Coordinates of C-alpha atoms and ligand atoms in Angstrom, one line a residue:
X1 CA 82.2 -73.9 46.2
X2 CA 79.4 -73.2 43.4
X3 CA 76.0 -74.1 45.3
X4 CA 75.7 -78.2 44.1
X5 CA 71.3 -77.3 43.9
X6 CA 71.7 -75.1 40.0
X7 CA 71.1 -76.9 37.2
X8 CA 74.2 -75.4 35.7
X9 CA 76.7 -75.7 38.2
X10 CA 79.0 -78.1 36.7
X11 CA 81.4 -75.8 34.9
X12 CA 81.9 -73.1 37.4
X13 CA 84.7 -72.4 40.2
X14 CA 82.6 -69.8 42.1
X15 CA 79.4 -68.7 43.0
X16 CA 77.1 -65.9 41.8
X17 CA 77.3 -62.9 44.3
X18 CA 73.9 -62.5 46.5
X19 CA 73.4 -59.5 44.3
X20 CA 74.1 -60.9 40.9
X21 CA 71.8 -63.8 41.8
X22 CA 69.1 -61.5 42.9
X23 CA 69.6 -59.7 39.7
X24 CA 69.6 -62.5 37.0
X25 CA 66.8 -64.4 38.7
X26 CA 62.9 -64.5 37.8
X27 CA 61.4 -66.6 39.6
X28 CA 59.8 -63.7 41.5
X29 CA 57.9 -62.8 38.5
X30 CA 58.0 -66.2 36.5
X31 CA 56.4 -68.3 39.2
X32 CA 53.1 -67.0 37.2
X33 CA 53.8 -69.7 34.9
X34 CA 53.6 -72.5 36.9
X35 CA 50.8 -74.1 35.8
X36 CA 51.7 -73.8 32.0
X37 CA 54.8 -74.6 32.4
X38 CA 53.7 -78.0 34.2
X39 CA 51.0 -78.6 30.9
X40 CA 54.3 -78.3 28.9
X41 CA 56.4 -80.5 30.7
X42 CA 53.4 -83.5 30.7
X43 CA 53.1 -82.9 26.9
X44 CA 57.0 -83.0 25.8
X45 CA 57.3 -85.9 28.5
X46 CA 54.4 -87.9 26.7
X47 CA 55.8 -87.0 23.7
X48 CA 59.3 -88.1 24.5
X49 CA 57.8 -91.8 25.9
X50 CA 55.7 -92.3 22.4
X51 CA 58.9 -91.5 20.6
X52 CA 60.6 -94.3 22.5
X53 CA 63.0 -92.0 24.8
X54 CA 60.9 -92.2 27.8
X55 CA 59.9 -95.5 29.5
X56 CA 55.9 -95.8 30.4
X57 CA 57.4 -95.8 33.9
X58 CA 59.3 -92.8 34.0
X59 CA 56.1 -91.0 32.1
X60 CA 54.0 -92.7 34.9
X61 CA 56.8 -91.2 37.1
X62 CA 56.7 -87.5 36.0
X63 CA 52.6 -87.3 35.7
X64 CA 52.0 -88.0 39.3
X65 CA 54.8 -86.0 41.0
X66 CA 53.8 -83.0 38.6
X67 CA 50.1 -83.8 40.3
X68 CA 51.7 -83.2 43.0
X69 CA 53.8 -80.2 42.5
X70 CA 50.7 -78.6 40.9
X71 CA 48.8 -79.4 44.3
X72 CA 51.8 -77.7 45.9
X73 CA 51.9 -74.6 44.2
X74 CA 47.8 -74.4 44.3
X75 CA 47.6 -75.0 47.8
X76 CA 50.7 -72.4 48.4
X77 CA 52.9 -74.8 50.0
X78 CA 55.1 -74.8 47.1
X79 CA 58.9 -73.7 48.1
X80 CA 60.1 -71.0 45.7
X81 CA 64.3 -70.7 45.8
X82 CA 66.0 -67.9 44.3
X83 CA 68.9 -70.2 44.1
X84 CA 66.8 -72.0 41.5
X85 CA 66.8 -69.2 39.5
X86 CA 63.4 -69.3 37.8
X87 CA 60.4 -71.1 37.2
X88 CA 61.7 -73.6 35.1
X89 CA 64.3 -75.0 37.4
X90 CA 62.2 -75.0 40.5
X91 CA 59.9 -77.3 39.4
X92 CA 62.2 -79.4 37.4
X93 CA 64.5 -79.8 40.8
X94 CA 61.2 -80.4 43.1
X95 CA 59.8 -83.0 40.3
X96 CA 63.9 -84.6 40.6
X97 CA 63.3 -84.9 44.8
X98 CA 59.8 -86.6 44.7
X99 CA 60.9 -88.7 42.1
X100 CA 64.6 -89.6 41.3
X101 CA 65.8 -89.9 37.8
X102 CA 62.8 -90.3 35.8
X103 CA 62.8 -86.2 37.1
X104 CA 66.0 -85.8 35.2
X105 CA 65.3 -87.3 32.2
X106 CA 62.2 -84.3 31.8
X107 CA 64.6 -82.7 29.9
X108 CA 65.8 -84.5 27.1
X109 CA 65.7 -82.9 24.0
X110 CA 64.5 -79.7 25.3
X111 CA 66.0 -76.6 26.5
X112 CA 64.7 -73.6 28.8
X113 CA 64.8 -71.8 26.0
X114 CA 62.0 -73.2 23.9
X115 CA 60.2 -74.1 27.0
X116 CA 60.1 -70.5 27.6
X117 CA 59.0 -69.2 24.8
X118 CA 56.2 -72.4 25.0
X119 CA 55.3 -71.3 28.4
X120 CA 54.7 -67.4 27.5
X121 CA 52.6 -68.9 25.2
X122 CA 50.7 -70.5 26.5
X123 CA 50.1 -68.0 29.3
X124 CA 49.3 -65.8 26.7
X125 CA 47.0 -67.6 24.8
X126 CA 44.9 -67.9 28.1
X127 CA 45.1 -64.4 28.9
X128 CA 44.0 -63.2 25.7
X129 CA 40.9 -65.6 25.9
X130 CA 40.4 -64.2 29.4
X131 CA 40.7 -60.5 28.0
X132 CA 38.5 -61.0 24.7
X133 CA 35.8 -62.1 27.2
X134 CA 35.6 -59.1 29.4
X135 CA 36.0 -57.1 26.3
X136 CA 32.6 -58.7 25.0
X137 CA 30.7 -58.1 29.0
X138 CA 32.0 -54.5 29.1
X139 CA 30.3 -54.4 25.3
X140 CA 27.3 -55.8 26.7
X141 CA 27.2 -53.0 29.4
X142 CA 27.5 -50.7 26.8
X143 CA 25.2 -51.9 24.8
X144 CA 22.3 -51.8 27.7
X145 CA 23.3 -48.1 28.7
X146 CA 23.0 -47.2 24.8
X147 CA 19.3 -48.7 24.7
X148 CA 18.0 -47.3 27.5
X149 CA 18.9 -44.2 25.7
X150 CA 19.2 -44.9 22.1
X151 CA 16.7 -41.5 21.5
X152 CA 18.6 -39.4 24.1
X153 CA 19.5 -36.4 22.2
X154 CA 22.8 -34.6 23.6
X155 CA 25.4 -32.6 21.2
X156 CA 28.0 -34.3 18.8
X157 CA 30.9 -32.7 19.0
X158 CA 34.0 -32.1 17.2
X159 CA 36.8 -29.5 18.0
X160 CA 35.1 -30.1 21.2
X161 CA 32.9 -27.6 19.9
X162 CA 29.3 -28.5 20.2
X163 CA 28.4 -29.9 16.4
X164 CA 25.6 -31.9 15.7
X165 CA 23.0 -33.4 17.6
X166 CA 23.5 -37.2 18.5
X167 CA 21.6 -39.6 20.2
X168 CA 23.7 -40.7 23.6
X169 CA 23.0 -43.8 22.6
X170 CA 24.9 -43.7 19.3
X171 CA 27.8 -42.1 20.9
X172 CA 28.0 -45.2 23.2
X173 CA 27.6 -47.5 20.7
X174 CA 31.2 -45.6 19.1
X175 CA 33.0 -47.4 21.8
X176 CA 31.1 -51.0 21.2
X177 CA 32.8 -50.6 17.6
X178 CA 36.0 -49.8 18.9
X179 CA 35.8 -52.4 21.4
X180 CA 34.6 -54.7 18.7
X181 CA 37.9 -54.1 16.9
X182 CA 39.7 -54.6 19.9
X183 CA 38.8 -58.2 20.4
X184 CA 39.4 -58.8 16.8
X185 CA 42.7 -57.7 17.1
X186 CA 43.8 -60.3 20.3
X187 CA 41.7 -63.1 18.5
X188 CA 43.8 -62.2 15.3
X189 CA 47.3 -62.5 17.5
X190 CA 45.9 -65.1 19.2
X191 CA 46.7 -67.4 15.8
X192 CA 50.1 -66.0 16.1
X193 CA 50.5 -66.6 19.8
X194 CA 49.4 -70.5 19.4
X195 CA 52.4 -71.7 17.9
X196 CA 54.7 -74.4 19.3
X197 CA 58.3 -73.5 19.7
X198 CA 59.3 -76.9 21.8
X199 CA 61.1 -78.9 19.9
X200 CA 63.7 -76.2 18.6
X201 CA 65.7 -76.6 21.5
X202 CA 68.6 -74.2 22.7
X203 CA 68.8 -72.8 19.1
X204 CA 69.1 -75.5 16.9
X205 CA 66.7 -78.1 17.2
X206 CA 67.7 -81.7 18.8
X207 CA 69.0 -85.0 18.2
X208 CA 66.2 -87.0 19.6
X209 CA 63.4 -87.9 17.5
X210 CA 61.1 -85.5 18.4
X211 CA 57.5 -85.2 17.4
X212 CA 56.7 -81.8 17.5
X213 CA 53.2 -82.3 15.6
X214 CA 52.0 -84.6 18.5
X215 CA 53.4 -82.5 20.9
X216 CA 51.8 -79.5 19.4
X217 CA 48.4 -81.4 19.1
X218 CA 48.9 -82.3 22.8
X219 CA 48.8 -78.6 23.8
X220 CA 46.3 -77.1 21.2
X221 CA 49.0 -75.1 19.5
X222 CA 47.5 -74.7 15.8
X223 CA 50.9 -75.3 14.4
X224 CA 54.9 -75.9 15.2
X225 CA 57.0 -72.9 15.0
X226 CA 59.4 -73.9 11.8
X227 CA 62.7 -71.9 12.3
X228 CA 64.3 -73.4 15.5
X229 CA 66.4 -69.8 16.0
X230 CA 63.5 -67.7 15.5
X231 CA 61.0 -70.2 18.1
X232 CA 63.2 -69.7 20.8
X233 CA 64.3 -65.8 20.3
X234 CA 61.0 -64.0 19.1
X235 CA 58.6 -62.3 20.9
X236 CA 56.9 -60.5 18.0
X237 CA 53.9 -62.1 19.4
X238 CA 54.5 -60.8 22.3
X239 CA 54.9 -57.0 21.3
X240 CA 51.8 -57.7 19.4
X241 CA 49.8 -58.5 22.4
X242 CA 51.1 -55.7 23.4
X243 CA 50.2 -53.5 21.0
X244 CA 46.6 -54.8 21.1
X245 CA 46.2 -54.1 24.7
X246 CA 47.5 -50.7 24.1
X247 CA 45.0 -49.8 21.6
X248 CA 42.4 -51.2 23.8
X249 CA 43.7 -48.6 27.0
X250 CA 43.8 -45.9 24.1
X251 CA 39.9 -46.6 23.6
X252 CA 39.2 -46.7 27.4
X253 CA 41.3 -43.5 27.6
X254 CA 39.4 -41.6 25.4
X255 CA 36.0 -42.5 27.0
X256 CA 38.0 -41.7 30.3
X257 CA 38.6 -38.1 29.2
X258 CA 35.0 -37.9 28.3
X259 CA 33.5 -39.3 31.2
X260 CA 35.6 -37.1 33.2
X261 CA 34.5 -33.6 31.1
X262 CA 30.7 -34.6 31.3
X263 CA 30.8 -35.4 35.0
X264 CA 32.2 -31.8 35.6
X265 CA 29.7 -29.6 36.6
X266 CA 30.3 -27.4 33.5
X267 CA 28.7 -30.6 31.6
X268 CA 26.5 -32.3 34.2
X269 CA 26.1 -34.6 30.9
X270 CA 26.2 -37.7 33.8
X271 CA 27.1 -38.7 36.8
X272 CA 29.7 -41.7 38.5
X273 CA 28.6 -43.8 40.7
X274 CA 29.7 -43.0 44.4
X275 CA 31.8 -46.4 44.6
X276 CA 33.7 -45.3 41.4
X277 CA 34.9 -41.5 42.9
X278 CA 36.8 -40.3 46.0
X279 CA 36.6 -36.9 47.8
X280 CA 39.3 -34.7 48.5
X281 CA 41.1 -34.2 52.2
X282 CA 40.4 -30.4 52.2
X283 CA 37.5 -29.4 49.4
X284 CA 34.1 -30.9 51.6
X285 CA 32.2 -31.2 48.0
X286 CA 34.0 -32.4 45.9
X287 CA 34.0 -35.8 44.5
X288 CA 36.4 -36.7 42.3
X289 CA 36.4 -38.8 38.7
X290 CA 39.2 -41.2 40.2
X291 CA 38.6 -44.4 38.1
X292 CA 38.2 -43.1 34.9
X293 CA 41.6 -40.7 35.6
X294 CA 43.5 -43.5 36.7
X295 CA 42.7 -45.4 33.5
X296 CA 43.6 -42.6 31.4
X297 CA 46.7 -42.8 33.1
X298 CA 47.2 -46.5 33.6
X299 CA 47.3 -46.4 29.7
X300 CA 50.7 -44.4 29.7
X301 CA 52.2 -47.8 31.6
X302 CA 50.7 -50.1 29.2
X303 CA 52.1 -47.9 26.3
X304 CA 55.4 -47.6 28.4
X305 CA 55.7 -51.9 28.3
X306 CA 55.1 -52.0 24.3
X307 CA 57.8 -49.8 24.0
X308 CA 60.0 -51.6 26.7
X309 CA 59.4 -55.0 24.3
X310 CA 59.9 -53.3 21.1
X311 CA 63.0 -51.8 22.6
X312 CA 64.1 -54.8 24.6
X313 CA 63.8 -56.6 20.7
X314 CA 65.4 -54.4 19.1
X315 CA 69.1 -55.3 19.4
X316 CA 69.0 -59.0 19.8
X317 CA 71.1 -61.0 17.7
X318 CA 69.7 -64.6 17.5
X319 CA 69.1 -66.6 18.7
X320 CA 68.5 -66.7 22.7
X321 CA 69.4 -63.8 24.7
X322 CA 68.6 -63.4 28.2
X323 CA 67.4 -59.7 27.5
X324 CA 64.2 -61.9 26.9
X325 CA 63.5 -62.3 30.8
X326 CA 62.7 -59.0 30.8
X327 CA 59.8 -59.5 28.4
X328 CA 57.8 -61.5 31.1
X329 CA 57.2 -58.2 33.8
X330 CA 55.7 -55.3 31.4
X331 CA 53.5 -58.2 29.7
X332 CA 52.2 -59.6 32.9
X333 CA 51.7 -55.9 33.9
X334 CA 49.7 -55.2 30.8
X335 CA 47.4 -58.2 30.9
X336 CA 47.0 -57.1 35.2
X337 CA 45.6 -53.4 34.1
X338 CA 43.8 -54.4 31.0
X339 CA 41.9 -57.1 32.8
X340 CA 41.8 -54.5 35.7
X341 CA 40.3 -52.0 33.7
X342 CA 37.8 -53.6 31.5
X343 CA 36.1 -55.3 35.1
X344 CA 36.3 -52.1 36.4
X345 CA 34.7 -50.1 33.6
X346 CA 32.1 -53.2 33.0
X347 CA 30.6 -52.2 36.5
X348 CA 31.0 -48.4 36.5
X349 CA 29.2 -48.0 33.0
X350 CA 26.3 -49.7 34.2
X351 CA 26.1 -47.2 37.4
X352 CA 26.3 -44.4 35.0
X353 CA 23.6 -41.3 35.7
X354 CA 23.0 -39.7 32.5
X355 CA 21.0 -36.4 32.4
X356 CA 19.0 -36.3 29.5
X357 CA 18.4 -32.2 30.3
X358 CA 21.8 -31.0 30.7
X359 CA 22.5 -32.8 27.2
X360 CA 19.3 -31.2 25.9
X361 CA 20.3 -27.9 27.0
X362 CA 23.7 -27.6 26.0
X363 CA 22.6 -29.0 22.7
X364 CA 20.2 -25.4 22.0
X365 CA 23.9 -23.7 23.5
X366 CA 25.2 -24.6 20.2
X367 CA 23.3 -24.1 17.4
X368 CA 23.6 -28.0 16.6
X369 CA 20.8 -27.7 13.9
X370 CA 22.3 -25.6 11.5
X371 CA 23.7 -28.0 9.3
X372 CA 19.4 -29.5 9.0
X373 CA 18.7 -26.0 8.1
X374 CA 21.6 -25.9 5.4
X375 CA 20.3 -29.4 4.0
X376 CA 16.8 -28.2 3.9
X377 CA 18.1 -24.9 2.2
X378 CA 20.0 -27.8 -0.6
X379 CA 16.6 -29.6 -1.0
X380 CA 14.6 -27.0 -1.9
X381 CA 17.5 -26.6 -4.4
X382 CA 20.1 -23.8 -2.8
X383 CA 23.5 -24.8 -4.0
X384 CA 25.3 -26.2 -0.6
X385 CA 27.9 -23.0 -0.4
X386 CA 25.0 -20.7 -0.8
X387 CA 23.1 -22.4 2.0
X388 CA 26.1 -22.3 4.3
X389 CA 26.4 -18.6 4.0
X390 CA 22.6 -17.9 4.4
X391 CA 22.8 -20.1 7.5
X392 CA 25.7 -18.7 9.0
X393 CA 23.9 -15.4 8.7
X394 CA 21.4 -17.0 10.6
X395 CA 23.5 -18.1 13.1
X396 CA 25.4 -14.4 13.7
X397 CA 21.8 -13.0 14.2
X398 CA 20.8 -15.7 16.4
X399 CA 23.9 -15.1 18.3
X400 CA 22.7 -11.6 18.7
X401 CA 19.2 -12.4 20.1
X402 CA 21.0 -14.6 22.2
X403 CA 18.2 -17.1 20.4
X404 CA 18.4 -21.1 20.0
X405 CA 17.6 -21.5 15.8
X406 CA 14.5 -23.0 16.6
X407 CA 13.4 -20.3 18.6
X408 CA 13.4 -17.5 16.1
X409 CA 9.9 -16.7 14.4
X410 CA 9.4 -17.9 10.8
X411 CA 9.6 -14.6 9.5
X412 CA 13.4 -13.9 11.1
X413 CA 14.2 -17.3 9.8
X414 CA 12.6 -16.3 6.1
X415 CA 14.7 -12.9 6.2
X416 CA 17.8 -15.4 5.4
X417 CA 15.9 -17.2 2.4
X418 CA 12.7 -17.3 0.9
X419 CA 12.9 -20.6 0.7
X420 CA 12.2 -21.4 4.3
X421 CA 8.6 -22.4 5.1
X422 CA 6.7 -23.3 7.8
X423 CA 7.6 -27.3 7.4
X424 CA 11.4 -25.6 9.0
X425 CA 10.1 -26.0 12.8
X426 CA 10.7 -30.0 13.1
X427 CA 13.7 -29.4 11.0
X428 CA 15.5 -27.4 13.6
X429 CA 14.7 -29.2 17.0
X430 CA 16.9 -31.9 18.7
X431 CA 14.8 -34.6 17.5
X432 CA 14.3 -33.8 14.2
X433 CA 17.3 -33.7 12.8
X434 CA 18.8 -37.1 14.8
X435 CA 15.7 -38.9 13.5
X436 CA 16.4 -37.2 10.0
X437 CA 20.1 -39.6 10.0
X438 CA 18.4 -42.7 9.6
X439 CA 20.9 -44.7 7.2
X440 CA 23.5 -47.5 8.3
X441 CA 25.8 -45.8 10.7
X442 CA 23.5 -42.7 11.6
X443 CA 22.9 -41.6 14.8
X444 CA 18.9 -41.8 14.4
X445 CA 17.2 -43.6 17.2
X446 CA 16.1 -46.0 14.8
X447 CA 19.3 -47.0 13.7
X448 CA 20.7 -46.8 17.2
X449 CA 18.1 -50.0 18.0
X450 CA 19.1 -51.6 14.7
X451 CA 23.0 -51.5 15.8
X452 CA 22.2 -52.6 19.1
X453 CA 20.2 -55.9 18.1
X454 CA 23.0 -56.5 15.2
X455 CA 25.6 -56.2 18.5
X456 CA 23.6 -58.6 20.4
X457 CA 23.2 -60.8 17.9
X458 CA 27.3 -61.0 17.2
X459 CA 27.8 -61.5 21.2
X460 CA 25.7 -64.2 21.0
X461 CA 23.4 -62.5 23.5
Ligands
LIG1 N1 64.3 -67.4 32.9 C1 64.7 -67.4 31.5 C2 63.8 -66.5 30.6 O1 62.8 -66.1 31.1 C3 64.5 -68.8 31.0 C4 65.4 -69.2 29.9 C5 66.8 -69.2 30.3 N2 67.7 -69.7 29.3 C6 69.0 -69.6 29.4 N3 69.7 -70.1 28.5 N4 69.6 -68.9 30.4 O2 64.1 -66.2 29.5

């Protein structure tokens, strides 16, 4: 006999195998929508009543025994059933014992599969309020570590080849724009997200007079979804959450990989905080760059779940297809490591060590100047390509004497042009040539400062 307690039962002769209910269930994973999908229920239900399909009693009715269920499930006394299936039809059947038939009216003109889609969501729309506010503290940490050392000279690189001289400051401050990005990115599919799909129904729409403007208004959705096919099947919102929070990961990657280079001793740019690093079981001195590893590899997973979504889209014809359960895991699992990962790297940033002598040094390892010696060459009116070869001369020689630029004597320097003077020294230090970028965007100290109180400003801090 088919188990009497599904909300589906009715038509079948047998029962689901133990396996086959194990496999199409989600309540393991969906039982993290409790609580929206309880603020959805009270809004269609007061929605229904004001439309005349509920009485006041049974609206009375559902609002306190969802007060209860929500107690329940808060106080983890809540009994999850697999037979139940999911989320949904667990609190629908609990709501039906604590209160009769006002619990099985709840779902007039509504069908699990636009209160699914209402319930992701809504989740969602909390989540990426959650996330666009630890974006803006791990800012804010970034933002204190590139004051204290917004004249910190250490090399600029590219090709991973030491470059220019930058002030550590300015190269922190990279991230605060990428991260700045970032949170306009969720806040921008955050106007995507808050659209209300109740009201479409199974596929079609319903033959109650809904009011899906006041049930919207009820929820803070900005707007209805129009299409009823496309509210219940799409989760392009979805995917571009995801895509968000990969981008985000990507960012927190790349200043994984860089964290990790300048805490190895072949750097000693800086140095993690104990609490951030583990040892190893056989090598007594070594401590190891674990968080900042783990994010650069926690970022292949959050990649991995776009690409299950896009993928798990991809073939659906509309409307509903229960491929969609499958969205709920990977985006749950993103928002758990983003979240993760931005609290995580909040905290280590401000621990960071950095060693402004190391960076000094290893910016004299590079000949970083050069370039200020081929712009002073051009202002005292060499044509640029004639500068570079004059100063690549200068370099090869320097090479040679196993000399920094700024160490050679003004006469070496002079045997490359007569244009160089005396007024070449502050030209060619560390200093002078950061302080020498001073525009919008340059990495002199003085616009470092300048960024930083414009940041502040926009955090509202
Ligand atoms: N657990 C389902 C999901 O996550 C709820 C919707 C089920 N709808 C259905 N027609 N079987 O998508």
């Amino acid at each position: 006999m088919q188990d009497s307690k599904k909300g589906w039962s009715g038509r079948f002769t047998e029962p689901v195998s133990d396996l086959v209910k194990r496999y199409t269930a989600s309540v393991d994973f969906d039982k993290r929508m409790a609580e929206v999908d309880i603020q959805g229920s009270l809004a269609h239900a007061t929605m229904l009543q004001r439309a005349g399909v509920l009485t006041a009693d049974d609206l009375r009715a559902i609002q306190s025994g969802m007060a209860d269920i929500l107690d329940e499930i808060r106080h983890g006394t809540f009994e999850w059933s697999l037979d139940l299936e999911d989320v949904h039809m667990n609190i629908e059947r609990r709501l039906t014992e604590k209160i009769g038939d006002a619990g099985k009216r709840l779902h007039t003109g509504r069908s699990r599969n636009d209160q699914v889609a209402t319930d992701i969501r809504l989740y969602l729309r909390g989540a990426i309020d959650m996330l666009i506010g630890l974006v803006h503290d791990l800012q804010l940490s970034l933002l204190d570590l590139a004051e204290k050392h917004a004249a910190t000279v250490m090399p600029g690189f590219t090709h991973l080849q030491v470059a220019q001289p930058v002030t550590f400051g300015h190269h922190m401050l990279a991230y605060v724009e990428m991260l700045g990005r970032d949170a306009e990115r969720f806040a921008d599919t955050r106007r995507r997200v808050n659209r209300l799909p109740l009201g479409a129904a199974a596929l079609a729409g319903t033959t109650f007079p809904v009011d899906r403007q006041y049930t919207a208004e009820l929820l803070n959705f900005e707007a209805v979804c129009e299409n009823s096919l496309d509210a219940v099947s799409d989760r392009d919102f979805a995917i571009e959450f995801s895509a968000a929070a990969s981008l985000t990961m990507t960012h927190l990657s790349r200043l994984s990989e860089e964290l990790i280079l300048w805490m190895s001793p072949r750097f000693g740019f800086i140095d993690i905080a104990d609490r951030f690093c583990t040892g190893s079981s056989i090598m007594p001195q070594k401590k190891n760059p674990d968080v900042p590893e783990l994010v650069r590899g926690k970022t292949g997973r959050v990649n991995g779940n776009l690409v299950s979504l896009l993928t798990l889209m991809k073939g659906q014809p509309l409307a509903y297809n229960k491929d969609n359960q499958e969205d709920k895991e990977p985006l749950f699992d993103t928002v758990d490591t983003l979240s993760d990962t931005l609290r995580i790297y909040a905290d280590m940033m401000r621990g960071i060590t950095v060693r402004p002598d190391c960076m000094a040094a290893a910016v004299k390892q590079g000949y970083a100047t050069a370039t200020d010696l081929a712009d002073y060459l051009v202002k005292k009116g060499l044509p640029f390509r004639d500068a570079h070869e004059a100063v690549a001369l200068a370099v090869r020689y320097a090479e040679e004497k196993r000399k920094d630029l700024s160490e050679l004597q003004l006469v070496e320097l002079q045997s490359f042009s007569s244009l160089i003077e005396a007024d070449i020294a502050e030209v060619l230090t560390a200093d002078g040539s950061i302080a020498a970028r001073d525009h919008i965007g340059g990495t002199a100290p003085n616009q470092v400062r300048l960024q930083i109180g414009k940041w502040r400003q926009r955090l509202g801090v």
